[in-house]
Amino acid sequence: MTAPDPERARPRSALRAQAPVVATVAVGGGAGATARYAATLWWPTPAGGFPWTILWVNAVGCALMGVLMVAVTEWRTAHPLVRPFLGTGVLGGFTTFSAYAVDVRGLFEDGRPTAALLHLAVTPLTALAAVWAATAATRRALLGRPAGGGAR
């Protein structure tokens, strides 16, 4: 057996190295965005109504991110593409803080500043609370320890 010739060895191009990750994120993002779109079709915001669907989509998506992060970083070793697919792709495509911003603007434009400010404040607080609660519950369920506590 001969040693590889360093003159002939070519470094793997950045495009070639990142292509599987980019493709995985794209596929997951398509699935997540489709699920979000389906949620807005199933529970549309009526004219003059509060955009509950986007608020709950963001809360559920953030909770699932908390579960995922504990599962793949603290509980089990996952395939290197699981996190980009589920975290960045599916859940990144499912949650939508851009639609939330558009909803807030629409509420202001409709002359409903109270609802707009409520949405502006409640959505990020709900999302953060969902991540925290899901992370704590997942740690307790999978690892038997409270959030932020101790070594494995």
Backbone as JSON Lines, residues from 0, in Angstrom:
{"i":0,"aa":"M","n":[0.85,-1.18,0.0],"ca":[0.0,0.0,0.0],"c":[0.89,1.23,0.0]}
{"i":1,"aa":"T","n":[0.52,2.17,-0.81],"ca":[1.32,3.39,-0.88],"c":[0.58,4.53,-0.22]}
{"i":2,"aa":"A","n":[1.36,5.45,0.28],"ca":[0.78,6.62,0.92],"c":[0.22,7.55,-0.15]}
{"i":3,"aa":"P","n":[-0.86,8.27,0.17],"ca":[-1.41,9.19,-0.83],"c":[-0.39,10.28,-1.17]}
{"i":4,"aa":"D","n":[-0.37,10.6,-2.42],"ca":[0.53,11.64,-2.9],"c":[-0.04,13.01,-2.53]}
{"i":5,"aa":"P","n":[0.67,13.77,-1.65],"ca":[0.12,15.07,-1.25],"c":[-0.02,16.04,-2.42]}
{"i":6,"aa":"E","n":[0.76,15.83,-3.44],"ca":[0.65,16.71,-4.61],"c":[-0.64,16.46,-5.36]}
{"i":7,"aa":"R","n":[-1.13,15.24,-5.31],"ca":[-2.34,14.89,-6.05],"c":[-3.61,15.09,-5.23]}
{"i":8,"aa":"A","n":[-3.45,15.08,-3.89],"ca":[-4.64,15.25,-3.04],"c":[-5.16,16.67,-3.17]}
{"i":9,"aa":"R","n":[-6.43,16.75,-3.49],"ca":[-7.06,18.08,-3.61],"c":[-7.98,18.29,-2.43]}
{"i":10,"aa":"P","n":[-7.99,19.47,-1.89],"ca":[-8.94,19.73,-0.81],"c":[-10.37,19.7,-1.36]}
{"i":11,"aa":"R","n":[-11.24,19.18,-0.53],"ca":[-12.65,19.12,-0.92],"c":[-13.18,20.53,-1.04]}
{"i":12,"aa":"S","n":[-13.83,20.82,-2.12],"ca":[-14.32,22.18,-2.31],"c":[-15.4,22.49,-1.28]}
{"i":13,"aa":"A","n":[-15.5,23.75,-0.94],"ca":[-16.49,24.18,0.06],"c":[-17.89,23.87,-0.44]}
{"i":14,"aa":"L","n":[-18.15,24.06,-1.7],"ca":[-19.47,23.77,-2.25],"c":[-19.8,22.29,-2.1]}
{"i":15,"aa":"R","n":[-18.84,21.46,-2.43],"ca":[-19.07,20.01,-2.34],"c":[-19.26,19.58,-0.89]}
{"i":16,"aa":"A","n":[-18.52,20.18,0.02],"ca":[-18.64,19.81,1.43],"c":[-19.97,20.28,2.03]}
{"i":17,"aa":"Q","n":[-20.46,21.41,1.6],"ca":[-21.68,21.97,2.19],"c":[-22.95,21.57,1.46]}
{"i":18,"aa":"A","n":[-22.84,21.01,0.28],"ca":[-24.03,20.69,-0.52],"c":[-25.03,19.79,0.22]}
{"i":19,"aa":"P","n":[-24.58,18.73,0.92],"ca":[-25.59,17.91,1.62],"c":[-26.33,18.7,2.71]}
{"i":20,"aa":"V","n":[-25.63,19.57,3.4],"ca":[-26.27,20.36,4.46],"c":[-27.27,21.34,3.85]}
{"i":21,"aa":"V","n":[-26.87,22.01,2.79],"ca":[-27.76,22.98,2.14],"c":[-28.99,22.27,1.58]}
{"i":22,"aa":"A","n":[-28.79,21.12,0.96],"ca":[-29.93,20.37,0.42],"c":[-30.86,19.9,1.54]}
{"i":23,"aa":"T","n":[-30.28,19.45,2.64],"ca":[-31.07,18.98,3.78],"c":[-31.9,20.11,4.37]}
{"i":24,"aa":"V","n":[-31.28,21.27,4.55],"ca":[-32.0,22.42,5.08],"c":[-33.12,22.84,4.12]}
{"i":25,"aa":"A","n":[-32.84,22.81,2.83],"ca":[-33.84,23.21,1.84],"c":[-35.06,22.28,1.88]}
{"i":26,"aa":"V","n":[-34.8,20.98,1.93],"ca":[-35.91,20.01,1.97],"c":[-36.71,20.19,3.26]}
{"i":27,"aa":"G","n":[-36.01,20.3,4.38],"ca":[-36.7,20.51,5.65],"c":[-37.46,21.83,5.68]}
{"i":28,"aa":"G","n":[-36.86,22.88,5.13],"ca":[-37.53,24.18,5.09],"c":[-38.81,24.13,4.27]}
{"i":29,"aa":"G","n":[-38.77,23.4,3.18],"ca":[-39.97,23.25,2.36],"c":[-41.08,22.54,3.13]}
{"i":30,"aa":"A","n":[-40.69,21.49,3.86],"ca":[-41.69,20.75,4.65],"c":[-42.26,21.64,5.76]}
{"i":31,"aa":"G","n":[-41.39,22.38,6.44],"ca":[-41.86,23.24,7.52],"c":[-42.75,24.37,7.03]}
{"i":32,"aa":"A","n":[-42.35,24.99,5.95],"ca":[-43.16,26.08,5.39],"c":[-44.5,25.56,4.9]}
{"i":33,"aa":"T","n":[-44.51,24.35,4.34],"ca":[-45.77,23.75,3.9],"c":[-46.7,23.51,5.1]}
{"i":34,"aa":"A","n":[-46.13,23.01,6.18],"ca":[-46.93,22.77,7.38],"c":[-47.49,24.08,7.94]}
{"i":35,"aa":"R","n":[-46.68,25.12,7.93],"ca":[-47.17,26.42,8.4],"c":[-48.3,26.93,7.5]}
{"i":36,"aa":"Y","n":[-48.1,26.82,6.2],"ca":[-49.13,27.26,5.27],"c":[-50.43,26.49,5.5]}
{"i":37,"aa":"A","n":[-50.29,25.17,5.72],"ca":[-51.48,24.35,5.99],"c":[-52.18,24.84,7.27]}
{"i":38,"aa":"A","n":[-51.41,25.2,8.27],"ca":[-52.02,25.7,9.51],"c":[-52.81,26.98,9.26]}
{"i":39,"aa":"T","n":[-52.28,27.86,8.4],"ca":[-53.02,29.1,8.12],"c":[-54.26,28.84,7.27]}
{"i":40,"aa":"L","n":[-54.26,27.75,6.51],"ca":[-55.48,27.4,5.77],"c":[-56.52,26.77,6.69]}
{"i":41,"aa":"W","n":[-56.06,25.93,7.63],"ca":[-56.98,25.27,8.54],"c":[-57.57,26.23,9.57]}
{"i":42,"aa":"W","n":[-56.77,27.16,10.02],"ca":[-57.23,28.14,11.02],"c":[-56.94,29.55,10.53]}
{"i":43,"aa":"P","n":[-57.66,29.99,9.51],"ca":[-57.39,31.33,8.97],"c":[-57.81,32.41,9.97]}
{"i":44,"aa":"T","n":[-57.13,33.52,9.89],"ca":[-57.49,34.66,10.73],"c":[-58.65,35.38,10.07]}
{"i":45,"aa":"P","n":[-59.79,35.45,10.75],"ca":[-60.92,36.16,10.15],"c":[-60.64,37.66,10.07]}
{"i":46,"aa":"A","n":[-61.33,38.32,9.15],"ca":[-61.16,39.77,9.03],"c":[-61.47,40.42,10.37]}
{"i":47,"aa":"G","n":[-60.55,41.25,10.82],"ca":[-60.74,41.92,12.1],"c":[-60.38,41.06,13.3]}
{"i":48,"aa":"G","n":[-59.89,39.85,13.06],"ca":[-59.54,38.94,14.15],"c":[-58.08,39.06,14.55]}
{"i":49,"aa":"F","n":[-57.76,38.44,15.65],"ca":[-56.38,38.41,16.12],"c":[-55.66,37.24,15.43]}
{"i":50,"aa":"P","n":[-54.42,37.42,15.0],"ca":[-53.7,36.36,14.27],"c":[-53.18,35.25,15.2]}
{"i":51,"aa":"W","n":[-54.11,34.51,15.78],"ca":[-53.75,33.45,16.72],"c":[-52.94,32.34,16.06]}
{"i":52,"aa":"T","n":[-53.24,32.04,14.81],"ca":[-52.55,30.92,14.16],"c":[-51.04,31.14,14.14]}
{"i":53,"aa":"I","n":[-50.62,32.32,13.73],"ca":[-49.17,32.59,13.65],"c":[-48.57,32.59,15.05]}
{"i":54,"aa":"L","n":[-49.29,33.12,16.02],"ca":[-48.78,33.09,17.39],"c":[-48.57,31.65,17.85]}
{"i":55,"aa":"W","n":[-49.55,30.78,17.62],"ca":[-49.44,29.39,18.06],"c":[-48.45,28.59,17.24]}
{"i":56,"aa":"V","n":[-48.36,28.89,15.96],"ca":[-47.35,28.22,15.13],"c":[-45.95,28.53,15.69]}
{"i":57,"aa":"N","n":[-45.71,29.79,16.0],"ca":[-44.4,30.15,16.54],"c":[-44.17,29.51,17.91]}
{"i":58,"aa":"A","n":[-45.19,29.47,18.74],"ca":[-45.04,28.86,20.07],"c":[-44.77,27.36,19.95]}
{"i":59,"aa":"V","n":[-45.53,26.67,19.12],"ca":[-45.35,25.22,18.95],"c":[-43.98,24.93,18.32]}
{"i":60,"aa":"G","n":[-43.63,25.7,17.31],"ca":[-42.32,25.5,16.67],"c":[-41.17,25.73,17.64]}
{"i":61,"aa":"C","n":[-41.28,26.74,18.46],"ca":[-40.22,27.0,19.44],"c":[-40.17,25.9,20.5]}
{"i":62,"aa":"A","n":[-41.31,25.4,20.91],"ca":[-41.32,24.29,21.87],"c":[-40.66,23.06,21.26]}
{"i":63,"aa":"L","n":[-40.95,22.78,20.02],"ca":[-40.34,21.63,19.35],"c":[-38.82,21.82,19.2]}
{"i":64,"aa":"M","n":[-38.38,23.06,19.02],"ca":[-36.94,23.32,18.98],"c":[-36.29,22.99,20.32]}
{"i":65,"aa":"G","n":[-36.98,23.31,21.41],"ca":[-36.46,22.95,22.73],"c":[-36.34,21.45,22.89]}
{"i":66,"aa":"V","n":[-37.34,20.73,22.45],"ca":[-37.31,19.26,22.52],"c":[-36.16,18.72,21.66]}
{"i":67,"aa":"L","n":[-36.07,19.23,20.45],"ca":[-35.04,18.75,19.53],"c":[-33.64,18.98,20.07]}
{"i":68,"aa":"M","n":[-33.39,20.16,20.59],"ca":[-32.04,20.47,21.04],"c":[-31.63,19.58,22.21]}
{"i":69,"aa":"V","n":[-32.53,19.31,23.12],"ca":[-32.19,18.4,24.22],"c":[-31.97,17.0,23.67]}
{"i":70,"aa":"A","n":[-32.84,16.58,22.77],"ca":[-32.75,15.22,22.23],"c":[-31.45,14.98,21.48]}
{"i":71,"aa":"V","n":[-31.02,15.93,20.67],"ca":[-29.83,15.68,19.83],"c":[-28.53,16.16,20.45]}
{"i":72,"aa":"T","n":[-28.59,16.98,21.48],"ca":[-27.34,17.45,22.07],"c":[-27.07,16.85,23.44]}
{"i":73,"aa":"E","n":[-28.1,16.42,24.15],"ca":[-27.89,15.94,25.51],"c":[-28.3,14.48,25.71]}
{"i":74,"aa":"W","n":[-29.21,14.0,24.87],"ca":[-29.75,12.67,25.09],"c":[-29.09,11.62,24.2]}
{"i":75,"aa":"R","n":[-29.11,11.84,22.91],"ca":[-28.59,10.88,21.94],"c":[-27.7,11.59,20.93]}
{"i":76,"aa":"T","n":[-26.79,10.82,20.4],"ca":[-26.0,11.31,19.28],"c":[-26.82,11.08,18.02]}
{"i":77,"aa":"A","n":[-26.98,12.12,17.27],"ca":[-27.8,12.03,16.06],"c":[-26.9,12.14,14.83]}
{"i":78,"aa":"H","n":[-27.42,11.7,13.73],"ca":[-26.73,11.86,12.45],"c":[-26.45,13.35,12.24]}
{"i":79,"aa":"P","n":[-25.31,13.7,11.64],"ca":[-24.96,15.11,11.48],"c":[-25.99,15.94,10.69]}
{"i":80,"aa":"L","n":[-26.84,15.27,9.92],"ca":[-27.83,16.04,9.14],"c":[-29.19,16.16,9.85]}
{"i":81,"aa":"V","n":[-29.36,15.51,10.99],"ca":[-30.65,15.58,11.68],"c":[-30.93,17.0,12.16]}
{"i":82,"aa":"R","n":[-29.95,17.6,12.79],"ca":[-30.14,18.96,13.32],"c":[-30.39,19.99,12.21]}
{"i":83,"aa":"P","n":[-29.59,19.99,11.12],"ca":[-29.91,20.94,10.04],"c":[-31.28,20.68,9.42]}
{"i":84,"aa":"F","n":[-31.65,19.39,9.29],"ca":[-32.94,19.08,8.67],"c":[-34.1,19.51,9.57]}
{"i":85,"aa":"L","n":[-34.09,19.04,10.82],"ca":[-35.23,19.34,11.7],"c":[-35.17,20.75,12.3]}
{"i":86,"aa":"G","n":[-34.01,21.15,12.79],"ca":[-33.91,22.44,13.48],"c":[-33.96,23.62,12.53]}
{"i":87,"aa":"T","n":[-32.99,23.64,11.62],"ca":[-32.91,24.78,10.69],"c":[-33.97,24.67,9.61]}
{"i":88,"aa":"G","n":[-34.15,23.47,9.07],"ca":[-35.08,23.31,7.96],"c":[-36.53,23.29,8.38]}
{"i":89,"aa":"V","n":[-36.96,22.17,8.96],"ca":[-38.39,21.99,9.26],"c":[-38.89,23.06,10.24]}
{"i":90,"aa":"L","n":[-38.24,23.17,11.39],"ca":[-38.75,24.11,12.39],"c":[-38.46,25.56,12.01]}
{"i":91,"aa":"G","n":[-37.35,25.79,11.32],"ca":[-37.09,27.13,10.8],"c":[-38.11,27.55,9.76]}
{"i":92,"aa":"G","n":[-38.53,26.59,8.94],"ca":[-39.55,26.89,7.93],"c":[-40.95,26.97,8.53]}
{"i":93,"aa":"F","n":[-41.16,26.23,9.6],"ca":[-42.48,26.22,10.23],"c":[-42.73,27.52,11.01]}
{"i":94,"aa":"T","n":[-41.77,27.9,11.84],"ca":[-41.94,29.15,12.58],"c":[-41.79,30.32,11.62]}
{"i":95,"aa":"T","n":[-42.43,31.41,11.96],"ca":[-42.42,32.53,11.04],"c":[-42.52,33.84,11.78]}
{"i":96,"aa":"F","n":[-41.37,34.41,12.03],"ca":[-41.39,35.71,12.67],"c":[-41.52,36.82,11.65]}
{"i":97,"aa":"S","n":[-41.36,36.53,10.4],"ca":[-41.65,37.53,9.37],"c":[-43.16,37.7,9.21]}
{"i":98,"aa":"A","n":[-43.91,36.61,9.22],"ca":[-45.37,36.73,9.14],"c":[-45.91,37.42,10.39]}
{"i":99,"aa":"Y","n":[-45.28,37.17,11.5],"ca":[-45.65,37.86,12.75],"c":[-45.47,39.37,12.59]}
{"i":100,"aa":"A","n":[-44.35,39.78,12.02],"ca":[-44.11,41.22,11.8],"c":[-45.13,41.8,10.84]}
{"i":101,"aa":"V","n":[-45.47,41.04,9.8],"ca":[-46.48,41.52,8.85],"c":[-47.84,41.63,9.54]}
{"i":102,"aa":"D","n":[-48.16,40.66,10.39],"ca":[-49.42,40.73,11.15],"c":[-49.47,41.97,12.04]}
{"i":103,"aa":"V","n":[-48.37,42.25,12.71],"ca":[-48.32,43.43,13.59],"c":[-48.54,44.69,12.76]}
{"i":104,"aa":"R","n":[-47.85,44.79,11.64],"ca":[-48.03,45.95,10.77],"c":[-49.47,46.06,10.3]}
{"i":105,"aa":"G","n":[-50.07,44.93,9.93],"ca":[-51.47,44.93,9.47],"c":[-52.42,45.39,10.56]}
{"i":106,"aa":"L","n":[-52.17,44.97,11.78],"ca":[-53.03,45.41,12.89],"c":[-52.9,46.91,13.1]}
{"i":107,"aa":"F","n":[-51.68,47.45,12.99],"ca":[-51.51,48.9,13.11],"c":[-52.24,49.61,11.96]}
{"i":108,"aa":"E","n":[-52.09,49.09,10.75],"ca":[-52.72,49.72,9.58],"c":[-54.25,49.65,9.66]}
{"i":109,"aa":"D","n":[-54.78,48.63,10.33],"ca":[-56.23,48.51,10.49],"c":[-56.75,49.37,11.64]}
{"i":110,"aa":"G","n":[-55.87,50.14,12.25],"ca":[-56.3,51.01,13.35],"c":[-56.54,50.25,14.65]}
{"i":111,"aa":"R","n":[-55.78,49.17,14.86],"ca":[-55.92,48.37,16.08],"c":[-54.59,48.33,16.83]}
{"i":112,"aa":"P","n":[-54.15,49.48,17.34],"ca":[-52.83,49.53,17.97],"c":[-52.73,48.66,19.22]}
{"i":113,"aa":"T","n":[-53.8,48.51,19.96],"ca":[-53.74,47.68,21.16],"c":[-53.46,46.23,20.79]}
{"i":114,"aa":"A","n":[-54.18,45.74,19.8],"ca":[-53.95,44.35,19.35],"c":[-52.55,44.21,18.76]}
{"i":115,"aa":"A","n":[-52.09,45.22,18.03],"ca":[-50.75,45.17,17.44],"c":[-49.69,45.12,18.53]}
{"i":116,"aa":"L","n":[-49.8,45.97,19.51],"ca":[-48.81,45.97,20.6],"c":[-48.88,44.68,21.42]}
{"i":117,"aa":"L","n":[-50.09,44.18,21.61],"ca":[-50.25,42.92,22.33],"c":[-49.56,41.79,21.57]}
{"i":118,"aa":"H","n":[-49.8,41.73,20.27],"ca":[-49.15,40.71,19.44],"c":[-47.64,40.89,19.45]}
{"i":119,"aa":"L","n":[-47.19,42.13,19.36],"ca":[-45.77,42.45,19.36],"c":[-45.09,41.95,20.63]}
{"i":120,"aa":"A","n":[-45.77,42.07,21.75],"ca":[-45.18,41.67,23.03],"c":[-45.38,40.19,23.34]}
{"i":121,"aa":"V","n":[-46.57,39.68,23.07],"ca":[-46.9,38.32,23.51],"c":[-46.21,37.24,22.68]}
{"i":122,"aa":"T","n":[-46.05,37.45,21.39],"ca":[-45.46,36.4,20.55],"c":[-44.03,36.05,20.96]}
{"i":123,"aa":"P","n":[-43.12,37.0,21.09],"ca":[-41.77,36.59,21.49],"c":[-41.71,36.04,22.91]}
{"i":124,"aa":"L","n":[-42.53,36.6,23.8],"ca":[-42.55,36.07,25.17],"c":[-43.08,34.63,25.19]}
{"i":125,"aa":"T","n":[-44.12,34.39,24.42],"ca":[-44.68,33.03,24.33],"c":[-43.67,32.07,23.72]}
{"i":126,"aa":"A","n":[-42.97,32.51,22.69],"ca":[-41.98,31.66,22.04],"c":[-40.84,31.31,23.0]}
{"i":127,"aa":"L","n":[-40.35,32.3,23.72],"ca":[-39.27,32.04,24.68],"c":[-39.75,31.13,25.8]}
{"i":128,"aa":"A","n":[-40.95,31.37,26.29],"ca":[-41.49,30.51,27.34],"c":[-41.68,29.09,26.84]}
{"i":129,"aa":"A","n":[-42.09,28.94,25.6],"ca":[-42.29,27.61,25.03],"c":[-40.97,26.86,24.92]}
{"i":130,"aa":"V","n":[-39.92,27.53,24.47],"ca":[-38.6,26.89,24.4],"c":[-38.15,26.48,25.79]}
{"i":131,"aa":"W","n":[-38.26,27.36,26.73],"ca":[-37.81,27.06,28.1],"c":[-38.6,25.89,28.69]}
{"i":132,"aa":"A","n":[-39.91,25.94,28.59],"ca":[-40.75,24.89,29.18],"c":[-40.5,23.54,28.5]}
{"i":133,"aa":"A","n":[-40.4,23.55,27.19],"ca":[-40.17,22.29,26.47],"c":[-38.79,21.73,26.77]}
{"i":134,"aa":"T","n":[-37.81,22.59,26.87],"ca":[-36.46,22.15,27.22],"c":[-36.44,21.52,28.61]}
{"i":135,"aa":"A","n":[-37.06,22.2,29.56],"ca":[-37.1,21.68,30.94],"c":[-37.87,20.36,31.0]}
{"i":136,"aa":"A","n":[-39.0,20.29,30.35],"ca":[-39.81,19.06,30.38],"c":[-39.08,17.91,29.69]}
{"i":137,"aa":"T","n":[-38.41,18.22,28.59],"ca":[-37.68,17.17,27.86],"c":[-36.5,16.67,28.68]}
{"i":138,"aa":"R","n":[-35.78,17.59,29.3],"ca":[-34.66,17.17,30.16],"c":[-35.16,16.27,31.28]}
{"i":139,"aa":"R","n":[-36.25,16.65,31.87],"ca":[-36.78,15.85,32.98],"c":[-37.24,14.48,32.48]}
{"i":140,"aa":"A","n":[-37.9,14.47,31.32],"ca":[-38.44,13.21,30.79],"c":[-37.34,12.28,30.27]}
{"i":141,"aa":"L","n":[-36.37,12.83,29.56],"ca":[-35.35,12.0,28.93],"c":[-34.14,11.75,29.81]}
{"i":142,"aa":"L","n":[-33.8,12.73,30.61],"ca":[-32.56,12.63,31.38],"c":[-32.79,12.5,32.87]}
{"i":143,"aa":"G","n":[-34.02,12.76,33.29],"ca":[-34.32,12.66,34.7],"c":[-33.72,13.76,35.54]}
{"i":144,"aa":"R","n":[-33.48,14.91,34.92],"ca":[-32.94,16.04,35.68],"c":[-33.61,17.34,35.24]}
{"i":145,"aa":"P","n":[-33.65,18.32,36.13],"ca":[-34.29,19.58,35.79],"c":[-33.44,20.4,34.81]}
{"i":146,"aa":"A","n":[-34.07,21.44,34.23],"ca":[-33.38,22.29,33.27],"c":[-32.14,22.9,33.89]}
{"i":147,"aa":"G","n":[-31.05,22.87,33.13],"ca":[-29.81,23.5,33.56],"c":[-29.09,22.78,34.68]}
{"i":148,"aa":"G","n":[-29.55,21.62,35.02],"ca":[-28.95,20.97,36.17],"c":[-27.98,19.87,35.87]}
{"i":149,"aa":"G","n":[-26.79,19.99,36.37],"ca":[-25.82,18.94,36.49],"c":[-25.35,18.23,35.24]}
{"i":150,"aa":"A","n":[-24.4,17.37,35.47],"ca":[-23.83,16.6,34.37],"c":[-24.66,15.35,34.12]}
{"i":151,"aa":"R","n":[-24.43,14.76,32.95],"ca":[-25.14,13.55,32.59],"c":[-24.67,12.37,33.37]}
